[in-house]
PDB file of C-alpha atoms in Angstrom:
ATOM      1  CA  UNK R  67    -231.298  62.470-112.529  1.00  0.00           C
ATOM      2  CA  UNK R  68    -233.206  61.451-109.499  1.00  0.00           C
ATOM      3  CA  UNK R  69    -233.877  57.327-109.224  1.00  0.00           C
ATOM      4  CA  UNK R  70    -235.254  55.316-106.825  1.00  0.00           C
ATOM      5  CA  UNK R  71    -234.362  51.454-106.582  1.00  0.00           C
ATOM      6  CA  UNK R  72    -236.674  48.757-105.310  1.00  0.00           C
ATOM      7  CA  UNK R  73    -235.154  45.367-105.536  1.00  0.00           C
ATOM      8  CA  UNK R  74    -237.784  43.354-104.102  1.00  0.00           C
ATOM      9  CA  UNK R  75    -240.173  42.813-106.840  1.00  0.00           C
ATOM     10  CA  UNK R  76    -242.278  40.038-105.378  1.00  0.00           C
ATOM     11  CA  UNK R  77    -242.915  39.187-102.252  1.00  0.00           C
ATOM     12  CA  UNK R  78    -244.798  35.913-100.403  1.00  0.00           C
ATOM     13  CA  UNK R  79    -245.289  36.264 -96.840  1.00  0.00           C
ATOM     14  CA  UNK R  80    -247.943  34.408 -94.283  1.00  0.00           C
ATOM     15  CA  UNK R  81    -250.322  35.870 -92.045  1.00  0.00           C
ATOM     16  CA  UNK R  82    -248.656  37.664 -89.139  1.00  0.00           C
ATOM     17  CA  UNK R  83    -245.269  37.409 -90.826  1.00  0.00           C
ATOM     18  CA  UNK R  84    -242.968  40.796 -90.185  1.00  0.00           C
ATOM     19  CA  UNK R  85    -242.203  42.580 -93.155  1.00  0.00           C
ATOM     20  CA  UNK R  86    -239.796  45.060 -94.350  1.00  0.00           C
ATOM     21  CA  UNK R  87    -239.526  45.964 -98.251  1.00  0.00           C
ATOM     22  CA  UNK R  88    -236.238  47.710 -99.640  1.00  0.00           C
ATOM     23  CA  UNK R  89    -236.120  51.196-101.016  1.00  0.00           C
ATOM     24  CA  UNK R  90    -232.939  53.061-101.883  1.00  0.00           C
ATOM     25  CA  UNK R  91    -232.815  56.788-103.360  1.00  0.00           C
ATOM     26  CA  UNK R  92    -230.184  58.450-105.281  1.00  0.00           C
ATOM     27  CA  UNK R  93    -228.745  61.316-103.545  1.00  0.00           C
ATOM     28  CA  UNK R  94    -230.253  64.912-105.513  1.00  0.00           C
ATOM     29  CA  UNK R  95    -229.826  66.976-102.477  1.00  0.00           C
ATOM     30  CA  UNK R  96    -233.519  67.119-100.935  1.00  0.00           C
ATOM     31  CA  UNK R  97    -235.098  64.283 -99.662  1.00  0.00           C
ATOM     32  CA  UNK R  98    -238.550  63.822 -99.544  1.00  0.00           C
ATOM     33  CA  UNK R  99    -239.795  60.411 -99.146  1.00  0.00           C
ATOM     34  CA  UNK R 100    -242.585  58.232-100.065  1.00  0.00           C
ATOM     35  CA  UNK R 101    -244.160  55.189 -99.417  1.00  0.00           C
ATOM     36  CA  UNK R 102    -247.693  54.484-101.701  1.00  0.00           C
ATOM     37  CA  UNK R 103    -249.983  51.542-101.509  1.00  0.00           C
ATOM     38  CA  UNK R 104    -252.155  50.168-104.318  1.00  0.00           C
ATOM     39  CA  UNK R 105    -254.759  47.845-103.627  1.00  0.00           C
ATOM     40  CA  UNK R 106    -255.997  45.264-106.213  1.00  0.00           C
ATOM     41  CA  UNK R 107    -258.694  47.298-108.737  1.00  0.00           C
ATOM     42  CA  UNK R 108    -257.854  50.858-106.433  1.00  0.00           C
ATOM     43  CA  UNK R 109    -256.200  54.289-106.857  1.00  0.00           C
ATOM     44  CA  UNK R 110    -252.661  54.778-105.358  1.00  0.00           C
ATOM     45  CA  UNK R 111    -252.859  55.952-101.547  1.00  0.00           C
ATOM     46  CA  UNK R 112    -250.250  57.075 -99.586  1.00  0.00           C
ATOM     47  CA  UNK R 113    -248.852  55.291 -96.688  1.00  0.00           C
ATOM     48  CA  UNK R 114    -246.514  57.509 -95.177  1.00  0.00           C
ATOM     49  CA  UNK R 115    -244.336  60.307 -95.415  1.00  0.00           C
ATOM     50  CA  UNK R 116    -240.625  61.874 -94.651  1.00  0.00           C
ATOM     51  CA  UNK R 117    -239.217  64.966 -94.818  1.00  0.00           C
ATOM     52  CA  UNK R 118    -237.179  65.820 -92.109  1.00  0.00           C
ATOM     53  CA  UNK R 119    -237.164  65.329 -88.124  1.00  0.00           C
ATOM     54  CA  UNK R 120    -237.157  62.225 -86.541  1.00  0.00           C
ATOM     55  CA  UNK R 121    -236.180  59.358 -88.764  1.00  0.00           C
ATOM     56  CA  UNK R 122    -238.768  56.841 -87.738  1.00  0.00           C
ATOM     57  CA  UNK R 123    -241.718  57.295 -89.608  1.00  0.00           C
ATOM     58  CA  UNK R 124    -245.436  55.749 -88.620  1.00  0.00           C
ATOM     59  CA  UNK R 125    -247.799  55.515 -91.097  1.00  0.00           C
ATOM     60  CA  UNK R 126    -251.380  54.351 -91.815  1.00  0.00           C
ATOM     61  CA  UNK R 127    -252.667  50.455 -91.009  1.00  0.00           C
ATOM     62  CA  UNK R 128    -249.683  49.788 -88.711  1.00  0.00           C
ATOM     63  CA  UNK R 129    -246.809  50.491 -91.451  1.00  0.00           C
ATOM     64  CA  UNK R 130    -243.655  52.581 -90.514  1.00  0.00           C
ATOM     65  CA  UNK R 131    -239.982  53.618 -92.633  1.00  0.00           C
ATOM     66  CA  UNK R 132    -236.904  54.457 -91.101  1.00  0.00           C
ATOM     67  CA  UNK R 133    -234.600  57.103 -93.124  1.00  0.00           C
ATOM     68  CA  UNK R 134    -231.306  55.997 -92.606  1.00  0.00           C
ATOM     69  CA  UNK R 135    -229.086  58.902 -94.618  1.00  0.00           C
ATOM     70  CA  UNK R 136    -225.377  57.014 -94.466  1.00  0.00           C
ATOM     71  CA  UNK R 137    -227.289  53.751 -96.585  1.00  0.00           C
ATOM     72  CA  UNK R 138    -229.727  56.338 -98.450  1.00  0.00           C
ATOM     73  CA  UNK R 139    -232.303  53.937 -97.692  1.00  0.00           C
ATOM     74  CA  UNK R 140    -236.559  54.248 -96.492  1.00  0.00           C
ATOM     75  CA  UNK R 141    -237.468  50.587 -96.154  1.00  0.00           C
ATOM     76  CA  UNK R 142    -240.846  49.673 -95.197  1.00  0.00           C
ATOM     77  CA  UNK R 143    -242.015  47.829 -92.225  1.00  0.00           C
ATOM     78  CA  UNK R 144    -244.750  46.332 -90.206  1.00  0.00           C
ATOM     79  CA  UNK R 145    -244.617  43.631 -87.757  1.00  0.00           C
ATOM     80  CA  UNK R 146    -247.156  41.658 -88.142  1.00  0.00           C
ATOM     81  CA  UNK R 147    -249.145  41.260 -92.304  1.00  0.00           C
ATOM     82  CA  UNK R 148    -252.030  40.876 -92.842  1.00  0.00           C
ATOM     83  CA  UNK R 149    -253.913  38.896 -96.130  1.00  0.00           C
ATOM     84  CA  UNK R 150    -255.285  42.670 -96.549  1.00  0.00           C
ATOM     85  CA  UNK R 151    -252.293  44.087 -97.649  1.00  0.00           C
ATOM     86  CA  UNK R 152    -252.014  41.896-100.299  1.00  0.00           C
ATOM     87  CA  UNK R 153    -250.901  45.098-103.077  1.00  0.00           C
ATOM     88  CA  UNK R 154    -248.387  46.887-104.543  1.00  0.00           C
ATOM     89  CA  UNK R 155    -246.167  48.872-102.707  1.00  0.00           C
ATOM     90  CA  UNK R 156    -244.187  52.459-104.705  1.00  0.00           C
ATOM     91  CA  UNK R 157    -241.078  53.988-102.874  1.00  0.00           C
ATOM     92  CA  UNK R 158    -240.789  57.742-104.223  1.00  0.00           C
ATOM     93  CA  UNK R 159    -238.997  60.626-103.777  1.00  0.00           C
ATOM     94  CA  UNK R 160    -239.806  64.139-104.730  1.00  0.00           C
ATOM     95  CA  UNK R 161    -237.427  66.086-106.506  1.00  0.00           C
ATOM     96  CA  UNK R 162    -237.091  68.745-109.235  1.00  0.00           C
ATOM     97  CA  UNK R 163    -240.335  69.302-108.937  1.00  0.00           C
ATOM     98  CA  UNK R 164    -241.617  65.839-109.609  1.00  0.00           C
ATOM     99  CA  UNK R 165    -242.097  62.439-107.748  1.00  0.00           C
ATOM    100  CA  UNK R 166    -239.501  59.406-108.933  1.00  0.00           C
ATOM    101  CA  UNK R 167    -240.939  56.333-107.969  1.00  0.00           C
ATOM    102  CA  UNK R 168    -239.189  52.521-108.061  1.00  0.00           C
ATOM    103  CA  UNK R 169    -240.778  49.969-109.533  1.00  0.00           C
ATOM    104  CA  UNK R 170    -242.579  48.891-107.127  1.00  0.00           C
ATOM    105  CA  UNK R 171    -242.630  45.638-104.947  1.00  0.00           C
ATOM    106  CA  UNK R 172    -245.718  43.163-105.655  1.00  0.00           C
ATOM    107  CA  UNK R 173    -246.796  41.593-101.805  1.00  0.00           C
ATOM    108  CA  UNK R 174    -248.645  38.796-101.465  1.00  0.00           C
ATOM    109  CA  UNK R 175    -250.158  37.763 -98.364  1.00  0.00           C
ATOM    110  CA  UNK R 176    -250.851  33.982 -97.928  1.00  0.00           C
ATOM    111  CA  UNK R 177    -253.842  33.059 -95.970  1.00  0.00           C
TER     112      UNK R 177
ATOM    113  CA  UNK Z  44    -265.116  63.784 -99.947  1.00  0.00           C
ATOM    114  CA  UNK Z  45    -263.923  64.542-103.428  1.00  0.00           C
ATOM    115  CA  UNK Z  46    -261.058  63.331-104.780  1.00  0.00           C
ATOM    116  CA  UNK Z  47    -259.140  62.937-108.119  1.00  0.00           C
ATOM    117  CA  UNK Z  48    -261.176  62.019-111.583  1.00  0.00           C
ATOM    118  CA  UNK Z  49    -260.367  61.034-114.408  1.00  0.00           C
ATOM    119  CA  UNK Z  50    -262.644  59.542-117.353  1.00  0.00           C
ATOM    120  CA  UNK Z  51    -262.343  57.547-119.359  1.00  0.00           C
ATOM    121  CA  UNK Z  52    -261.671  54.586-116.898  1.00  0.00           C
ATOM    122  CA  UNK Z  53    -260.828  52.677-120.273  1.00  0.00           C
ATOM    123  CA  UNK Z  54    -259.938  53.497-123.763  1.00  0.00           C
ATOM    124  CA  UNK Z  55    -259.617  51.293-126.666  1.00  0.00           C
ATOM    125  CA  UNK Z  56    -258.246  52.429-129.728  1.00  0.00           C
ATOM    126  CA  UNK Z  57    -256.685  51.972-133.000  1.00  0.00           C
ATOM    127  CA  UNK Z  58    -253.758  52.683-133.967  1.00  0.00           C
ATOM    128  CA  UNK Z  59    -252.988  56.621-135.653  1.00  0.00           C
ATOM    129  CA  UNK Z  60    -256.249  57.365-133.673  1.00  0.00           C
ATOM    130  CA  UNK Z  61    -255.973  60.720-131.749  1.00  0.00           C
ATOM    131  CA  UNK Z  62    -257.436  59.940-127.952  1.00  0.00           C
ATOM    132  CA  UNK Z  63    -258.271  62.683-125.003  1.00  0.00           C
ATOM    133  CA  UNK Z  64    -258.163  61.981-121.706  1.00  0.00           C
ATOM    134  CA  UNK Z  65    -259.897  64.789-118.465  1.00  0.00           C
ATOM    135  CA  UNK Z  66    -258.783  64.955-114.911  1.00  0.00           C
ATOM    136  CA  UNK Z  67    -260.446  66.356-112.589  1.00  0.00           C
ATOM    137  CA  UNK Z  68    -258.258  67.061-109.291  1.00  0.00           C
ATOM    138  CA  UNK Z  69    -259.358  68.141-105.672  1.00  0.00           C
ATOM    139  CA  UNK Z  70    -260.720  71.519-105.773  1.00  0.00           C
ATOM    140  CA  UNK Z  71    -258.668  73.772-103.938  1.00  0.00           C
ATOM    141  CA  UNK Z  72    -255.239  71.943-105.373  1.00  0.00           C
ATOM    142  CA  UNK Z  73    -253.048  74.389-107.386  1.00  0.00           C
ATOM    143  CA  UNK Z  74    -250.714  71.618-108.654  1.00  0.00           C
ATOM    144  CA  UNK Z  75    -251.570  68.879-111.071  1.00  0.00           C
ATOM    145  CA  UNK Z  76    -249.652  66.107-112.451  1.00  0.00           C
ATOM    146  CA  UNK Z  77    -249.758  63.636-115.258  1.00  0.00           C
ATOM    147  CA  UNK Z  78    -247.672  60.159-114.922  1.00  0.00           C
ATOM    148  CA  UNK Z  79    -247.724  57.028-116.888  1.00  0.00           C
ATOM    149  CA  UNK Z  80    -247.816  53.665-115.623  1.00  0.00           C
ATOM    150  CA  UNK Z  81    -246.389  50.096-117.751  1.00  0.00           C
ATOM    151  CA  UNK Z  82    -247.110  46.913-116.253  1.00  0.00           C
ATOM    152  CA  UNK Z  83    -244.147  46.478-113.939  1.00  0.00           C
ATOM    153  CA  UNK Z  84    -242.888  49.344-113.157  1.00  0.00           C
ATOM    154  CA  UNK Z  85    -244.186  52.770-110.771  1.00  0.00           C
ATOM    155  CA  UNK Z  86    -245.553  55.786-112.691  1.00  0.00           C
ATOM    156  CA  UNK Z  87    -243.030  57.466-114.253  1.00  0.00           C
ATOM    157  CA  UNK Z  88    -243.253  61.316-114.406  1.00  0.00           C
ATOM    158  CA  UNK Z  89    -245.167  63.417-117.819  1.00  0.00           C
ATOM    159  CA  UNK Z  90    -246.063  66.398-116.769  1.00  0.00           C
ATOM    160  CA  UNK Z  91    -247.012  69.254-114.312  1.00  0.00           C
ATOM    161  CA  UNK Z  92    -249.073  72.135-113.799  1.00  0.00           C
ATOM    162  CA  UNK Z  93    -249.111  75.045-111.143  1.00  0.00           C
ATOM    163  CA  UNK Z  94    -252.525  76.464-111.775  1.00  0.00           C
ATOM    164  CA  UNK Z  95    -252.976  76.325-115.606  1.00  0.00           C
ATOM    165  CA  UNK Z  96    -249.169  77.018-116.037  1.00  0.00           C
ATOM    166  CA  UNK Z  97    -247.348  73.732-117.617  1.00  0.00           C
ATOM    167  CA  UNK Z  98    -244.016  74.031-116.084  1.00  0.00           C
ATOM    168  CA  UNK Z  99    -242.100  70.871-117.098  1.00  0.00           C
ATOM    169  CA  UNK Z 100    -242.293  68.473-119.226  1.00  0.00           C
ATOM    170  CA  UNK Z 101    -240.659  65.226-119.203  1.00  0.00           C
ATOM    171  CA  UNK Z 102    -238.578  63.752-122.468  1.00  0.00           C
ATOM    172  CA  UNK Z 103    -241.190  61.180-121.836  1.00  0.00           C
ATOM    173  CA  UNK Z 104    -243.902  63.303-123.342  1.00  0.00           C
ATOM    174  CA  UNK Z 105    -243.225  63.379-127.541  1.00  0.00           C
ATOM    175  CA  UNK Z 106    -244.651  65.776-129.661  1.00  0.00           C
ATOM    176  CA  UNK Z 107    -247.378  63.823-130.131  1.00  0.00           C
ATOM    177  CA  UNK Z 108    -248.454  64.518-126.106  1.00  0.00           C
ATOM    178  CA  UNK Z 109    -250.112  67.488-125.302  1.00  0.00           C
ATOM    179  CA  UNK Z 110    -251.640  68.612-122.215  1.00  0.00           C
ATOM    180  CA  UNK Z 111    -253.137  71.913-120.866  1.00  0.00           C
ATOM    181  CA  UNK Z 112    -255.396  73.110-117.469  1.00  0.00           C
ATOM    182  CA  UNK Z 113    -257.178  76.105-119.227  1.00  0.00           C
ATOM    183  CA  UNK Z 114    -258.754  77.266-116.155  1.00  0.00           C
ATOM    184  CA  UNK Z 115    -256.875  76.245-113.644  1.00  0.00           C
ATOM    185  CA  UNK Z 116    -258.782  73.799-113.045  1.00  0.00           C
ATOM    186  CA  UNK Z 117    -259.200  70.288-115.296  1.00  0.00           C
ATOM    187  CA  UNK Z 118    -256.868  68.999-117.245  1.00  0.00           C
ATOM    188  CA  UNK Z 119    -256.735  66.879-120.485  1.00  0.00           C
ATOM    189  CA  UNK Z 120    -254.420  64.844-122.197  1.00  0.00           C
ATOM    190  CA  UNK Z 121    -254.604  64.460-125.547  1.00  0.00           C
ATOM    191  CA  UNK Z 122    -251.883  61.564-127.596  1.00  0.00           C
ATOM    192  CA  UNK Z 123    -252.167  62.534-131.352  1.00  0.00           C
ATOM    193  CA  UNK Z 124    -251.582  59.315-134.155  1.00  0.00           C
ATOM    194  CA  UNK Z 125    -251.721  56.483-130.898  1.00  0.00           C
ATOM    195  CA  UNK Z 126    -249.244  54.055-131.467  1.00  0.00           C
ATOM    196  CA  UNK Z 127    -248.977  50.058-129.586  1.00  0.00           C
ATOM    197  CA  UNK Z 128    -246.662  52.054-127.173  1.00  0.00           C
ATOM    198  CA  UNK Z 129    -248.309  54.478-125.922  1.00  0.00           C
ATOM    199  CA  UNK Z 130    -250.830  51.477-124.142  1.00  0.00           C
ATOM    200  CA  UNK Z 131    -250.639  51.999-120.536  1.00  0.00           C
ATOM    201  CA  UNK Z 132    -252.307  53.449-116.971  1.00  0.00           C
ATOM    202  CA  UNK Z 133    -252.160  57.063-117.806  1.00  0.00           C
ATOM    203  CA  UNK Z 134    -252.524  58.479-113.795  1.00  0.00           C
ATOM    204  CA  UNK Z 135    -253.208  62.308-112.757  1.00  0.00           C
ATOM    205  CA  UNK Z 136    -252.414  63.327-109.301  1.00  0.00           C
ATOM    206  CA  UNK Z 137    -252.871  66.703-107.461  1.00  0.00           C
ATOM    207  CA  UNK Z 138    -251.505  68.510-104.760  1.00  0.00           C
ATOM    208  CA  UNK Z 139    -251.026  71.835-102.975  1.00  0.00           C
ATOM    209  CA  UNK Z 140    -247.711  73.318-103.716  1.00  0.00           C
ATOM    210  CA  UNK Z 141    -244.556  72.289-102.360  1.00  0.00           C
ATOM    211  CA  UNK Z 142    -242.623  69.282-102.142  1.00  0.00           C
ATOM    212  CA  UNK Z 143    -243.614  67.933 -98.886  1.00  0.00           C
ATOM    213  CA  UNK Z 144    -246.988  67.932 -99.647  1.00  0.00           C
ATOM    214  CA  UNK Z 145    -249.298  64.643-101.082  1.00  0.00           C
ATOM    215  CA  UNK Z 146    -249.575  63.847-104.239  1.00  0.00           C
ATOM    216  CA  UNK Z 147    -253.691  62.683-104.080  1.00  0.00           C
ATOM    217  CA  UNK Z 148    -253.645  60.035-107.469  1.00  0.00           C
ATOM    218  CA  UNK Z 149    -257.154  59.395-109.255  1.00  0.00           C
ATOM    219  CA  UNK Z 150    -258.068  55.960-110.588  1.00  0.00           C
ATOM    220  CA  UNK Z 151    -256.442  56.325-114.035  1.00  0.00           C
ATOM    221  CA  UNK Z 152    -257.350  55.900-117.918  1.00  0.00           C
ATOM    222  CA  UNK Z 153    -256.240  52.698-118.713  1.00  0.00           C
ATOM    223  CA  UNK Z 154    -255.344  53.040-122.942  1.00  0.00           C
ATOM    224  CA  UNK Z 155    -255.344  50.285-125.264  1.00  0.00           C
ATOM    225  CA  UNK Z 156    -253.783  50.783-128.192  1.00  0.00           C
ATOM    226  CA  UNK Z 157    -254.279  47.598-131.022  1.00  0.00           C
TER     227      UNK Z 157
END
C-alpha cells in the first residue's frame, strides 16, 4: 500500500523566515504529487502539483517542491513566510485510484 | 464560481443514531470522492465514484457506511447505528478523471458522535 510520511508535525517560524516542510512517498510505481493547504476555519486548497517534467515545481502564494526520485522526497518551500500562512500543510500522492495523504504538518507563523 | 458542497456543516448525534450526509461537487466533474479526517492526521481515503459508479471502497468504510451518486451527480453518505468512532471531518472532493488532475475538496460535515 501507498503511504506518505510527514515528519514535521509542528512547525514555529518568524516572519520572513525560509521554510521547507518534509514529505516522503513510498514507491507504488506512479508518482503524482501533492502539496494542499488548509487555512484556519477553510476547505483544503491545493498548492501545487507534480507529475512529470521538470522537477522544480512553483506553486500558488510564492510556494514551490522539488521531486527528487533517488530520496523519494517533494518537500515544500518558500523563502520568505508570511503570518498568513499560518495552516496546515497535506503532502499526497495519487495512486490506485485514490489520494494518500501524510499527516500533515501544523505551521505557525509568529508575528 | 461553484465549488464543492456539502451540508450539514455540523452534525451532532447520539450514539446507534443513523446520520446522512449530501455532497454536492463541481458540475461538470465525473469523479467524486469521500475521505475522512481525525484530528491529527490528513484525510484518509473512503470512497470513489466515476459518474454514479462506486468503484472502490476502502476497508475503512464498514458495513455500516454506505454511499451512492444516483444520478451522477450528488452524493450521500449515510453511517447506520453511529458509534463515538465514527466522530470526525467527513470531506468530499471532486475531480475530472485521471490521476493528474485536482482533487477540488468542499468544506466538510464535521460529525459528533456522544
Amino acid at each position: 500500500a501507498q503511504s506518505v510520511s510527514q515528519h514535521n508535525h509542528h512547525v514555529i517560524l518568524s516572519e520572513a523566515a525560509s521554510l521547507e516542510l518534509g514529505c516522503n512517498y513510498s514507491y507504488g510505481g506512479t508518482v503524482n504529487l501533492f502539496w494542499y493547504v488548509q487555512y484556519p476555519g477553510q476547505h483544503l486548497q491545493l498548492l501545487l502539483k507534480y507529475f512529470s517534467g521538470d522537477p522544480l515545481v512553483k506553486g500558488i502564494k510564492g510556494f514551490e517542491a522539488e521531486f527528487i526520485k533517488s530520496k523519494f522526497s517533494f518537500n515544500l518551500r518558500k523563502p520568505s513566510v508570511q503570518w498568513s500562512d499560518t495552516a496546515e500543510y497535506f503532502c499526497g500522492n495519487f495512486g490506485n485510484e485514490k489520494l494518500t495523504f501524510g499527516t500533515g504538518t501544523r505551521l505557525t507563523i509568529i508575528p | 464560481d461553484t465549488g464543492v458542497s456539502q451540508d450539514p456543516r455540523h452534525k451532532i448525534t447520539k450514539r446507534g443514531q443513523n446520520v446522512t450526509f449530501r455532497c454536492d461537487p463541481i458540475s461538470e466533474h465525473n469523479r467524486l470522492y469521500w475521505y475522512r479526517q481525525t484530528l491529527g492526521q490528513g484525510p484518509e481515503f473512503l470512497t470513489y465514484f466515476q459518474n454514479e459508479a462506486q468503484l472502490e471502497k476502502s476497508r475503512l468504510l464498514s458495513d455500516r457506511f454506505s454511499a451512492e451518486r444516483p444520478k451522477g451527480s450528488f452524493s450521500t453518505l449515510e453511517i447506520q447505528r453511529t458509534e463515538q468512532g465514527d466522530s470526525a471531518m467527513y470531506l468530499c472532493a471532486s475531480s475530472t478523471s485521471g490521476s493528474t488532475d485536482t482533487q477540488y475538496f468542499g468544506p466538510g460535515t464535521r460529525l459528533t458522535v456522544l
